[in-house]
Coordinates of C-alpha atoms in Angstrom, one line a residue:
M1 CA 0.0 0.0 0.0
A2 CA 2.8 2.4 0.8
L3 CA 4.2 2.1 -2.8
V4 CA 0.9 3.1 -4.3
E5 CA 0.7 6.1 -2.0
D6 CA 4.2 7.1 -3.0
V7 CA 3.4 6.8 -6.7
K8 CA 0.4 9.0 -6.3
A9 CA 2.3 11.6 -4.3
E10 CA 5.4 11.6 -6.4
Q11 CA 4.2 10.4 -9.8
I12 CA 6.7 12.2 -11.9
H13 CA 9.7 11.1 -9.8
W14 CA 8.5 7.6 -9.7
A15 CA 8.0 7.6 -13.5
G16 CA 11.5 9.0 -13.9
T17 CA 13.0 6.2 -11.8
Q18 CA 10.9 3.5 -13.5
G19 CA 11.9 5.0 -16.9
N20 CA 15.6 4.8 -15.9
L21 CA 15.2 1.2 -15.0
A22 CA 13.5 0.5 -18.3
L23 CA 16.3 2.3 -20.1
A24 CA 18.9 0.2 -18.4
Q25 CA 17.0 -2.9 -19.4
R26 CA 16.7 -1.6 -22.9
R27 CA 20.5 -1.1 -23.1
L28 CA 21.2 -4.5 -21.6
G29 CA 18.8 -6.3 -23.9
D30 CA 20.2 -4.5 -26.9
V31 CA 23.8 -5.4 -26.0
T32 CA 23.0 -9.1 -25.2
D33 CA 20.4 -9.5 -28.0
D34 CA 17.9 -10.6 -25.4
L35 CA 14.3 -10.0 -26.5
P36 CA 12.8 -10.9 -23.1
T37 CA 14.9 -8.2 -21.4
L38 CA 13.7 -5.7 -24.1
N39 CA 10.1 -6.8 -23.4
T40 CA 10.6 -6.2 -19.7
A41 CA 11.8 -2.7 -20.6
R42 CA 8.6 -2.2 -22.6
Q43 CA 6.6 -3.2 -19.5
G44 CA 8.5 -0.6 -17.4
Y45 CA 7.8 2.1 -19.9
G46 CA 4.1 0.9 -19.9
A47 CA 4.0 1.6 -16.2
C48 CA 5.1 5.1 -16.9
E49 CA 2.5 5.6 -19.6
A50 CA -0.2 4.5 -17.2
L51 CA 0.5 7.5 -15.1
D52 CA -0.4 9.8 -18.0
Y53 CA 1.7 12.8 -17.0
K54 CA 1.7 14.6 -20.3
T55 CA 0.0 17.7 -18.8
D56 CA 2.1 17.8 -15.6
S57 CA 5.5 17.2 -17.2
P58 CA 5.3 17.4 -21.0
F59 CA 9.0 17.3 -21.6
S60 CA 9.4 14.1 -19.5
W61 CA 6.3 12.7 -21.3
A62 CA 7.9 13.4 -24.7
V63 CA 11.2 11.8 -23.6
L64 CA 9.2 8.8 -22.7
Q65 CA 7.6 8.7 -26.1
W66 CA 11.0 8.8 -27.7
N67 CA 12.4 6.1 -25.4
I68 CA 9.4 3.8 -26.3
A69 CA 10.1 4.4 -30.0
D70 CA 13.8 3.7 -29.6
L71 CA 13.0 0.5 -27.7
A72 CA 10.5 -0.6 -30.3
L73 CA 13.2 -0.3 -33.0
A74 CA 15.6 -2.4 -30.9
R75 CA 12.8 -5.0 -30.4
Y76 CA 12.1 -5.0 -34.1
R77 CA 15.8 -5.8 -34.9
L78 CA 15.4 -9.0 -32.9
D79 CA 11.8 -9.8 -33.9
P80 CA 10.9 -8.1 -37.1
D81 CA 7.2 -7.7 -36.4
P82 CA 5.7 -4.8 -38.5
A83 CA 3.4 -3.9 -35.6
V84 CA 6.4 -3.1 -33.4
L85 CA 7.8 -0.9 -36.2
S86 CA 4.5 0.9 -36.5
E87 CA 4.6 1.4 -32.7
A88 CA 8.1 3.0 -33.0
K89 CA 6.8 5.5 -35.7
T90 CA 3.7 6.4 -33.7
Y91 CA 5.6 7.1 -30.5
V92 CA 8.5 9.1 -32.1
T93 CA 6.0 11.1 -34.1
A94 CA 4.3 12.1 -30.9
A95 CA 7.7 13.0 -29.3
R96 CA 8.6 15.1 -32.3
A97 CA 5.4 17.0 -32.3
F98 CA 6.3 18.2 -28.8
F99 CA 10.0 18.9 -29.3
V100 CA 9.6 20.7 -32.6
D101 CA 8.6 23.9 -30.8
G102 CA 11.3 23.9 -28.1
S103 CA 14.3 21.7 -28.6
D104 CA 16.3 21.5 -31.8
Y105 CA 18.5 18.8 -30.3
Q106 CA 15.5 16.6 -29.4
T107 CA 13.8 17.2 -32.7
E108 CA 17.0 16.2 -34.5
R109 CA 17.1 13.0 -32.4
C110 CA 13.5 12.3 -33.4
D111 CA 14.4 12.9 -37.1
D112 CA 17.4 10.5 -36.8
L113 CA 15.1 7.8 -35.2
L114 CA 12.5 8.4 -38.0
G115 CA 15.2 7.9 -40.6
K116 CA 16.1 4.5 -39.0
I117 CA 12.4 3.5 -39.0
K118 CA 12.1 4.4 -42.6
T119 CA 15.2 2.3 -43.5
A120 CA 13.7 -0.6 -41.6
E121 CA 10.4 -0.2 -43.3
A122 CA 12.1 -0.1 -46.7
A123 CA 13.9 -3.3 -45.9
Q124 CA 10.7 -5.2 -45.0
P125 CA 10.0 -8.2 -47.2

């Protein structure tokens, strides 16, 4: 019960911590080519999504969207499911829509990721 109360009271901080854990799992899964670890990372990002903090912390929300897209592309590399590639495109597009008005660096990162997604789409059988 205490954890639930902490999440409600410190939602953004909890999401940041959960997101960092998911990012670590994403990096580990990518380095070791371990799809289950990447899927665990997706579950961690899903816990952050469930908090729906777009209004309270839009920059953090947009970073989450980018991280989910980046993770989807890593998952696609190990399991080329077109739905995962579509997920990547959806999430990075949402991130880019936010960043385009405030962060040239983040917008460029989104554009780079979109380029990788387009390359993967073009290589689909």
